């Protein structure tokens, strides 16, 4: 029996068989009882009926003898004859209905006594004519009547035999019916108990693997896929269990392979991160540290286990760095950002360019942040040395240059004698070069001043509108001379900004000077401001020569100038770099948008919140 269908059919068959047994036992018992009742009614009852009739006929015959004795010979004889015939009919019927022990003997006795009874009557007939009436009556009473009573007693005896038999049978039937009831009850009980036990046993046997399967499925569902089902049968459940085992096996292999790969990949990533020589930390979205490398451990004197799961602000207590990290988390675009921060660690000054990048997963949600600490202390030192060097050189240049320029001026004015035309031209060229050199020295000095750590910013709340208007005012004559239209679009209701007025004026002036340098007659320069919730943006736009794309980002670096720029108007290449330093120091940004032959637009922003001046 391999299939579940066959097993269930088998149980069904067993139960049907039991019901059939109960049925058969009941039918047999009922049949037996019916048979007994039938015997009771048919055989004995019939005998009793015949006996009653025989008694009746006998009594009538006896009456006929009396009629005869009393002188009515004809009627007496006729009735005697008829009743005798009837008696024999019933006698024969009874002879053929012998059912009980002693009945036959009794019937034979009755036959014998009846014949004696008849003989006594025939004797009466013989003496009838010779005997007087009284004598005949005497004869009847002495000879016939006792035989008649004897016969009646015999018939009563026969009746008793049958009555007793009937009574006995009735008791037997009652006993048998009780036994049958008990037997049927017993068989039914056996069938019910047996059926219950069999069905329970088999149902349990069949459902156990299903229950086991269900439980295992639940475990697999919650992730415990290393589960197997013991296969105990070859039926449908066995097949299902086998298929289930195959499925979990495949799942396990799949999980192992993917998990293995994921773990290997993770270890690889961790190894890569750890091998980075610059200090690095990984934060989760709650700003808790999830990973640091050896360089980080050394720099901040903390082990990975100590730092793990700690808020990063607990490990590095630096408010502006904290603000910076938080500002990056709140940014929508995951572009890496970098900013230089000063740290005082192990009693020395350190400068770190901090590059923070948001970790974005495949569903575009933020997972955390990678923060890399690029040590730029040496670069900063070099820069400082360079600034100092430039400052010294510029100062050294400044005095002889002023003397040279004074000398050329005296020569030009003819204070030391007249010069011929060629000498005059050479002198003019010297004067122009000195002028350019002087500008460069001025710019260098200004730059070293701005870049020096001691640069002083006199910050106060200032109206940007009036600064712009004041700055632009000085350029109207120059613009007019060049035929360039100079426009200002700023509003008096602009909020005040917390700035160093002199330095921001310098930035605006520089942008306007550049715009004027690279525009010509008919061009337009517009200066306008925009305000949003966080910042003020100031733009200087011109319709001049524009800047080639590859220069757009570079022009903010020192000494970078667009090649092929007209030499006549060549400056020092320092203006935009200084402007960038000043704007950054105010917490703002500066950038350029430009298209060749269409024009350029330079925009810088100033934050509206009061910010501590930061030096990049
Ligand atoms: P410079 O003293 O040479 O103007 P800057 O740093 O101010 O130095 O500018 C760097 C270079 O950027 C300039 O040499 C010039 O090539 C380019 N530049 C700056 N402003 C403009 C502008 N408005 N239009 C075209 N080119 C510009």
PDB file of C-alpha atoms in Angstrom, residues 145-341:
ATOM      1  CA  UNK A 145     -68.968 -41.541  31.484  1.00  0.00           C
ATOM      2  CA  UNK A 146     -65.712 -42.571  33.250  1.00  0.00           C
ATOM      3  CA  UNK A 147     -64.094 -43.184  29.852  1.00  0.00           C
ATOM      4  CA  UNK A 148     -65.323 -39.795  28.654  1.00  0.00           C
ATOM      5  CA  UNK A 149     -63.768 -38.092  31.689  1.00  0.00           C
ATOM      6  CA  UNK A 150     -60.634 -40.153  31.236  1.00  0.00           C
ATOM      7  CA  UNK A 151     -60.404 -38.870  27.643  1.00  0.00           C
ATOM      8  CA  UNK A 152     -60.948 -35.300  28.774  1.00  0.00           C
ATOM      9  CA  UNK A 153     -58.189 -35.737  31.329  1.00  0.00           C
ATOM     10  CA  UNK A 154     -55.983 -37.143  28.568  1.00  0.00           C
ATOM     11  CA  UNK A 155     -56.719 -34.160  26.348  1.00  0.00           C
ATOM     12  CA  UNK A 156     -56.015 -31.844  29.259  1.00  0.00           C
ATOM     13  CA  UNK A 157     -52.711 -33.672  29.750  1.00  0.00           C
ATOM     14  CA  UNK A 158     -51.877 -33.152  26.097  1.00  0.00           C
ATOM     15  CA  UNK A 159     -52.838 -29.510  26.436  1.00  0.00           C
ATOM     16  CA  UNK A 160     -50.551 -29.190  29.425  1.00  0.00           C
ATOM     17  CA  UNK A 161     -47.640 -30.701  27.500  1.00  0.00           C
ATOM     18  CA  UNK A 162     -48.114 -28.089  24.803  1.00  0.00           C
ATOM     19  CA  UNK A 163     -48.764 -25.266  27.254  1.00  0.00           C
ATOM     20  CA  UNK A 164     -45.647 -26.142  29.204  1.00  0.00           C
ATOM     21  CA  UNK A 165     -43.663 -26.374  26.005  1.00  0.00           C
ATOM     22  CA  UNK A 166     -45.006 -23.000  24.948  1.00  0.00           C
ATOM     23  CA  UNK A 167     -44.119 -21.485  28.287  1.00  0.00           C
ATOM     24  CA  UNK A 168     -40.686 -23.015  28.146  1.00  0.00           C
ATOM     25  CA  UNK A 169     -40.177 -21.745  24.642  1.00  0.00           C
ATOM     26  CA  UNK A 170     -41.326 -18.287  25.583  1.00  0.00           C
ATOM     27  CA  UNK A 171     -38.735 -18.229  28.379  1.00  0.00           C
ATOM     28  CA  UNK A 172     -36.172 -19.566  25.960  1.00  0.00           C
ATOM     29  CA  UNK A 173     -37.056 -16.830  23.454  1.00  0.00           C
ATOM     30  CA  UNK A 174     -36.750 -14.173  26.173  1.00  0.00           C
ATOM     31  CA  UNK A 175     -33.388 -15.597  27.184  1.00  0.00           C
ATOM     32  CA  UNK A 176     -32.248 -15.855  23.603  1.00  0.00           C
ATOM     33  CA  UNK A 177     -33.360 -12.322  22.813  1.00  0.00           C
ATOM     34  CA  UNK A 178     -31.431 -11.110  25.866  1.00  0.00           C
ATOM     35  CA  UNK A 179     -28.382 -13.039  24.725  1.00  0.00           C
ATOM     36  CA  UNK A 180     -28.812 -11.615  21.197  1.00  0.00           C
ATOM     37  CA  UNK A 181     -29.137  -8.083  22.531  1.00  0.00           C
ATOM     38  CA  UNK A 182     -25.982  -8.630  24.555  1.00  0.00           C
ATOM     39  CA  UNK A 183     -24.194 -10.173  21.595  1.00  0.00           C
ATOM     40  CA  UNK A 184     -25.205  -7.339  19.255  1.00  0.00           C
ATOM     41  CA  UNK A 185     -24.285  -4.787  21.914  1.00  0.00           C
ATOM     42  CA  UNK A 186     -20.915  -6.476  22.420  1.00  0.00           C
ATOM     43  CA  UNK A 187     -20.160  -6.723  18.728  1.00  0.00           C
ATOM     44  CA  UNK A 188     -21.269  -3.110  18.244  1.00  0.00           C
ATOM     45  CA  UNK A 189     -19.064  -1.988  21.125  1.00  0.00           C
ATOM     46  CA  UNK A 190     -16.144  -3.958  19.752  1.00  0.00           C
ATOM     47  CA  UNK A 191     -16.801  -2.452  16.308  1.00  0.00           C
ATOM     48  CA  UNK A 192     -17.134   1.103  17.658  1.00  0.00           C
ATOM     49  CA  UNK A 193     -14.035   0.818  19.872  1.00  0.00           C
ATOM     50  CA  UNK A 194     -12.097  -1.013  17.195  1.00  0.00           C
ATOM     51  CA  UNK A 195     -13.178   1.509  14.555  1.00  0.00           C
ATOM     52  CA  UNK A 196     -12.251   4.391  16.837  1.00  0.00           C
ATOM     53  CA  UNK A 197      -8.851   2.908  17.709  1.00  0.00           C
ATOM     54  CA  UNK A 198      -8.083   1.959  14.103  1.00  0.00           C
ATOM     55  CA  UNK A 199      -9.148   5.312  12.686  1.00  0.00           C
ATOM     56  CA  UNK A 200      -7.324   7.205  15.449  1.00  0.00           C
ATOM     57  CA  UNK A 201      -4.218   5.123  15.006  1.00  0.00           C
ATOM     58  CA  UNK A 202      -4.155   5.528  11.261  1.00  0.00           C
ATOM     59  CA  UNK A 203      -5.266   9.159  11.245  1.00  0.00           C
ATOM     60  CA  UNK A 204      -2.469   9.902  13.725  1.00  0.00           C
ATOM     61  CA  UNK A 205      -0.037   7.871  11.676  1.00  0.00           C
ATOM     62  CA  UNK A 206      -1.005   9.683   8.474  1.00  0.00           C
ATOM     63  CA  UNK A 207      -1.301  13.174   9.922  1.00  0.00           C
ATOM     64  CA  UNK A 208       1.912  13.013  11.952  1.00  0.00           C
ATOM     65  CA  UNK A 209       4.136  13.549   8.891  1.00  0.00           C
ATOM     66  CA  UNK A 210       1.799  16.362   7.761  1.00  0.00           C
ATOM     67  CA  UNK A 211       2.105  18.035  11.177  1.00  0.00           C
ATOM     68  CA  UNK A 212       5.854  17.559  11.088  1.00  0.00           C
ATOM     69  CA  UNK A 213       5.940  18.988   7.581  1.00  0.00           C
ATOM     70  CA  UNK A 214       3.874  22.012   8.637  1.00  0.00           C
ATOM     71  CA  UNK A 215       6.063  22.665  11.678  1.00  0.00           C
ATOM     72  CA  UNK A 216       9.239  22.392   9.610  1.00  0.00           C
ATOM     73  CA  UNK A 217       7.767  24.699   6.966  1.00  0.00           C
ATOM     74  CA  UNK A 218       7.073  27.276   9.665  1.00  0.00           C
ATOM     75  CA  UNK A 219      10.678  27.039  10.887  1.00  0.00           C
ATOM     76  CA  UNK A 220      11.982  27.423   7.340  1.00  0.00           C
ATOM     77  CA  UNK A 221       9.676  30.395   6.850  1.00  0.00           C
ATOM     78  CA  UNK A 222      11.275  32.217   9.800  1.00  0.00           C
ATOM     79  CA  UNK A 223      14.715  31.557   8.366  1.00  0.00           C
ATOM     80  CA  UNK A 224      15.782  28.259   9.961  1.00  0.00           C
ATOM     81  CA  UNK A 225      16.403  26.665   6.603  1.00  0.00           C
ATOM     82  CA  UNK A 226      18.822  24.048   7.874  1.00  0.00           C
ATOM     83  CA  UNK A 227      15.843  21.756   8.582  1.00  0.00           C
ATOM     84  CA  UNK A 228      15.057  18.289   7.204  1.00  0.00           C
ATOM     85  CA  UNK A 229      11.975  16.069   7.402  1.00  0.00           C
ATOM     86  CA  UNK A 230      12.422  12.352   8.232  1.00  0.00           C
ATOM     87  CA  UNK A 231      10.837  10.396   5.415  1.00  0.00           C
ATOM     88  CA  UNK A 232       8.800   7.564   6.944  1.00  0.00           C
ATOM     89  CA  UNK A 233       6.621   6.543   4.003  1.00  0.00           C
ATOM     90  CA  UNK A 234       6.505   6.305   0.246  1.00  0.00           C
ATOM     91  CA  UNK A 235       3.056   7.825  -0.063  1.00  0.00           C
ATOM     92  CA  UNK A 236       2.086  11.296  -1.268  1.00  0.00           C
ATOM     93  CA  UNK A 237       3.286  12.823   2.034  1.00  0.00           C
ATOM     94  CA  UNK A 238       6.591  11.003   1.675  1.00  0.00           C
ATOM     95  CA  UNK A 239       6.948  12.411  -1.851  1.00  0.00           C
ATOM     96  CA  UNK A 240       6.010  15.871  -0.606  1.00  0.00           C
ATOM     97  CA  UNK A 241       8.528  15.624   2.256  1.00  0.00           C
ATOM     98  CA  UNK A 242      11.235  14.474  -0.148  1.00  0.00           C
ATOM     99  CA  UNK A 243      10.517  17.435  -2.447  1.00  0.00           C
ATOM    100  CA  UNK A 244      10.491  19.761   0.550  1.00  0.00           C
ATOM    101  CA  UNK A 245      13.892  18.443   1.679  1.00  0.00           C
ATOM    102  CA  UNK A 246      15.254  19.005  -1.816  1.00  0.00           C
ATOM    103  CA  UNK A 247      13.913  22.544  -1.762  1.00  0.00           C
ATOM    104  CA  UNK A 248      15.500  23.381   1.633  1.00  0.00           C
ATOM    105  CA  UNK A 249      18.740  21.794   0.467  1.00  0.00           C
ATOM    106  CA  UNK A 250      18.780  24.034  -2.596  1.00  0.00           C
ATOM    107  CA  UNK A 251      17.877  27.001  -0.414  1.00  0.00           C
ATOM    108  CA  UNK A 252      20.726  26.181   1.926  1.00  0.00           C
ATOM    109  CA  UNK A 253      23.195  25.849  -0.917  1.00  0.00           C
ATOM    110  CA  UNK A 254      21.923  29.128  -2.321  1.00  0.00           C
ATOM    111  CA  UNK A 255      22.112  30.853   1.052  1.00  0.00           C
ATOM    112  CA  UNK A 256      25.558  29.468   1.752  1.00  0.00           C
ATOM    113  CA  UNK A 257      26.836  30.570  -1.603  1.00  0.00           C
ATOM    114  CA  UNK A 258      25.275  34.054  -1.395  1.00  0.00           C
ATOM    115  CA  UNK A 259      26.110  34.448   2.270  1.00  0.00           C
ATOM    116  CA  UNK A 260      29.613  33.216   1.652  1.00  0.00           C
ATOM    117  CA  UNK A 261      30.005  35.634  -1.200  1.00  0.00           C
ATOM    118  CA  UNK A 262      28.538  38.463   0.804  1.00  0.00           C
ATOM    119  CA  UNK A 263      30.861  37.718   3.737  1.00  0.00           C
ATOM    120  CA  UNK A 264      33.884  37.482   1.444  1.00  0.00           C
ATOM    121  CA  UNK A 265      32.899  40.723  -0.241  1.00  0.00           C
ATOM    122  CA  UNK A 266      32.323  42.375   3.127  1.00  0.00           C
ATOM    123  CA  UNK A 267      35.697  41.187   4.434  1.00  0.00           C
ATOM    124  CA  UNK A 268      37.299  42.434   1.257  1.00  0.00           C
ATOM    125  CA  UNK A 269      35.645  45.831   1.643  1.00  0.00           C
ATOM    126  CA  UNK A 270      36.660  45.993   5.296  1.00  0.00           C
ATOM    127  CA  UNK A 271      40.236  45.006   4.366  1.00  0.00           C
ATOM    128  CA  UNK A 272      40.304  47.720   1.686  1.00  0.00           C
ATOM    129  CA  UNK A 273      38.992  50.286   4.127  1.00  0.00           C
ATOM    130  CA  UNK A 274      41.500  49.195   6.786  1.00  0.00           C
ATOM    131  CA  UNK A 275      44.400  49.317   4.391  1.00  0.00           C
ATOM    132  CA  UNK A 276      43.780  52.969   3.543  1.00  0.00           C
ATOM    133  CA  UNK A 277      46.651  54.933   5.040  1.00  0.00           C
ATOM    134  CA  UNK A 278      44.592  58.015   5.807  1.00  0.00           C
ATOM    135  CA  UNK A 279      42.363  57.895   8.867  1.00  0.00           C
ATOM    136  CA  UNK A 280      38.871  56.833   7.962  1.00  0.00           C
ATOM    137  CA  UNK A 281      35.590  56.210   9.734  1.00  0.00           C
ATOM    138  CA  UNK A 282      32.210  54.893   8.635  1.00  0.00           C
ATOM    139  CA  UNK A 283      29.069  56.221  10.307  1.00  0.00           C
ATOM    140  CA  UNK A 284      25.544  54.885  10.290  1.00  0.00           C
ATOM    141  CA  UNK A 285      22.526  57.141   9.828  1.00  0.00           C
ATOM    142  CA  UNK A 286      22.405  57.814  13.578  1.00  0.00           C
ATOM    143  CA  UNK A 287      25.959  59.218  13.437  1.00  0.00           C
ATOM    144  CA  UNK A 288      27.290  56.144  15.250  1.00  0.00           C
ATOM    145  CA  UNK A 289      30.687  54.748  14.294  1.00  0.00           C
ATOM    146  CA  UNK A 290      30.460  51.366  12.561  1.00  0.00           C
ATOM    147  CA  UNK A 291      34.032  51.061  11.303  1.00  0.00           C
ATOM    148  CA  UNK A 292      37.395  52.778  11.736  1.00  0.00           C
ATOM    149  CA  UNK A 293      40.816  51.920  10.366  1.00  0.00           C
ATOM    150  CA  UNK A 294      44.209  51.638  12.024  1.00  0.00           C
ATOM    151  CA  UNK A 295      45.241  55.179  11.018  1.00  0.00           C
ATOM    152  CA  UNK A 296      42.114  56.536  12.706  1.00  0.00           C
ATOM    153  CA  UNK A 297      42.850  54.473  15.837  1.00  0.00           C
ATOM    154  CA  UNK A 298      46.373  55.901  15.996  1.00  0.00           C
ATOM    155  CA  UNK A 299      45.348  59.472  15.293  1.00  0.00           C
ATOM    156  CA  UNK A 300      42.566  59.679  17.863  1.00  0.00           C
ATOM    157  CA  UNK A 301      44.150  57.154  20.299  1.00  0.00           C
ATOM    158  CA  UNK A 302      41.104  54.929  20.350  1.00  0.00           C
ATOM    159  CA  UNK A 303      40.627  51.245  19.532  1.00  0.00           C
ATOM    160  CA  UNK A 304      37.965  50.045  17.167  1.00  0.00           C
ATOM    161  CA  UNK A 305      36.089  48.201  19.939  1.00  0.00           C
ATOM    162  CA  UNK A 306      36.057  51.383  22.052  1.00  0.00           C
ATOM    163  CA  UNK A 307      34.809  53.485  19.175  1.00  0.00           C
ATOM    164  CA  UNK A 308      32.287  50.974  17.856  1.00  0.00           C
ATOM    165  CA  UNK A 309      28.664  52.148  18.092  1.00  0.00           C
ATOM    166  CA  UNK A 310      29.682  55.399  19.805  1.00  0.00           C
ATOM    167  CA  UNK A 311      28.336  58.707  18.530  1.00  0.00           C
ATOM    168  CA  UNK A 312      31.076  60.220  16.437  1.00  0.00           C
ATOM    169  CA  UNK A 313      30.724  63.502  18.366  1.00  0.00           C
ATOM    170  CA  UNK A 314      31.725  61.589  21.525  1.00  0.00           C
ATOM    171  CA  UNK A 315      34.939  60.447  19.875  1.00  0.00           C
ATOM    172  CA  UNK A 316      35.793  63.720  18.098  1.00  0.00           C
ATOM    173  CA  UNK A 317      34.562  66.666  20.108  1.00  0.00           C
ATOM    174  CA  UNK A 318      34.652  69.367  17.474  1.00  0.00           C
ATOM    175  CA  UNK A 319      31.512  71.391  16.951  1.00  0.00           C
ATOM    176  CA  UNK A 320      32.245  72.743  13.456  1.00  0.00           C
ATOM    177  CA  UNK A 321      33.126  69.244  12.186  1.00  0.00           C
ATOM    178  CA  UNK A 322      29.930  67.929  13.743  1.00  0.00           C
ATOM    179  CA  UNK A 323      27.913  70.660  11.967  1.00  0.00           C
ATOM    180  CA  UNK A 324      29.701  69.906   8.712  1.00  0.00           C
ATOM    181  CA  UNK A 325      28.906  66.156   8.893  1.00  0.00           C
ATOM    182  CA  UNK A 326      25.284  66.860   9.765  1.00  0.00           C
ATOM    183  CA  UNK A 327      24.988  69.330   6.882  1.00  0.00           C
ATOM    184  CA  UNK A 328      26.217  66.642   4.481  1.00  0.00           C
ATOM    185  CA  UNK A 329      23.728  64.084   5.817  1.00  0.00           C
ATOM    186  CA  UNK A 330      20.928  66.540   5.151  1.00  0.00           C
ATOM    187  CA  UNK A 331      22.036  67.089   1.558  1.00  0.00           C
ATOM    188  CA  UNK A 332      19.944  65.431  -1.084  1.00  0.00           C
ATOM    189  CA  UNK A 333      22.734  64.649  -3.525  1.00  0.00           C
ATOM    190  CA  UNK A 334      25.412  62.177  -2.460  1.00  0.00           C
ATOM    191  CA  UNK A 335      28.370  64.122  -3.856  1.00  0.00           C
ATOM    192  CA  UNK A 336      31.573  63.894  -1.809  1.00  0.00           C
ATOM    193  CA  UNK A 337      32.368  67.121   0.007  1.00  0.00           C
ATOM    194  CA  UNK A 338      35.657  68.222   1.388  1.00  0.00           C
ATOM    195  CA  UNK A 339      36.763  70.859   3.822  1.00  0.00           C
ATOM    196  CA  UNK A 340      39.929  71.525   5.750  1.00  0.00           C
ATOM    197  CA  UNK A 341      39.755  71.425   9.533  1.00  0.00           C
TER     198      UNK A 341
END
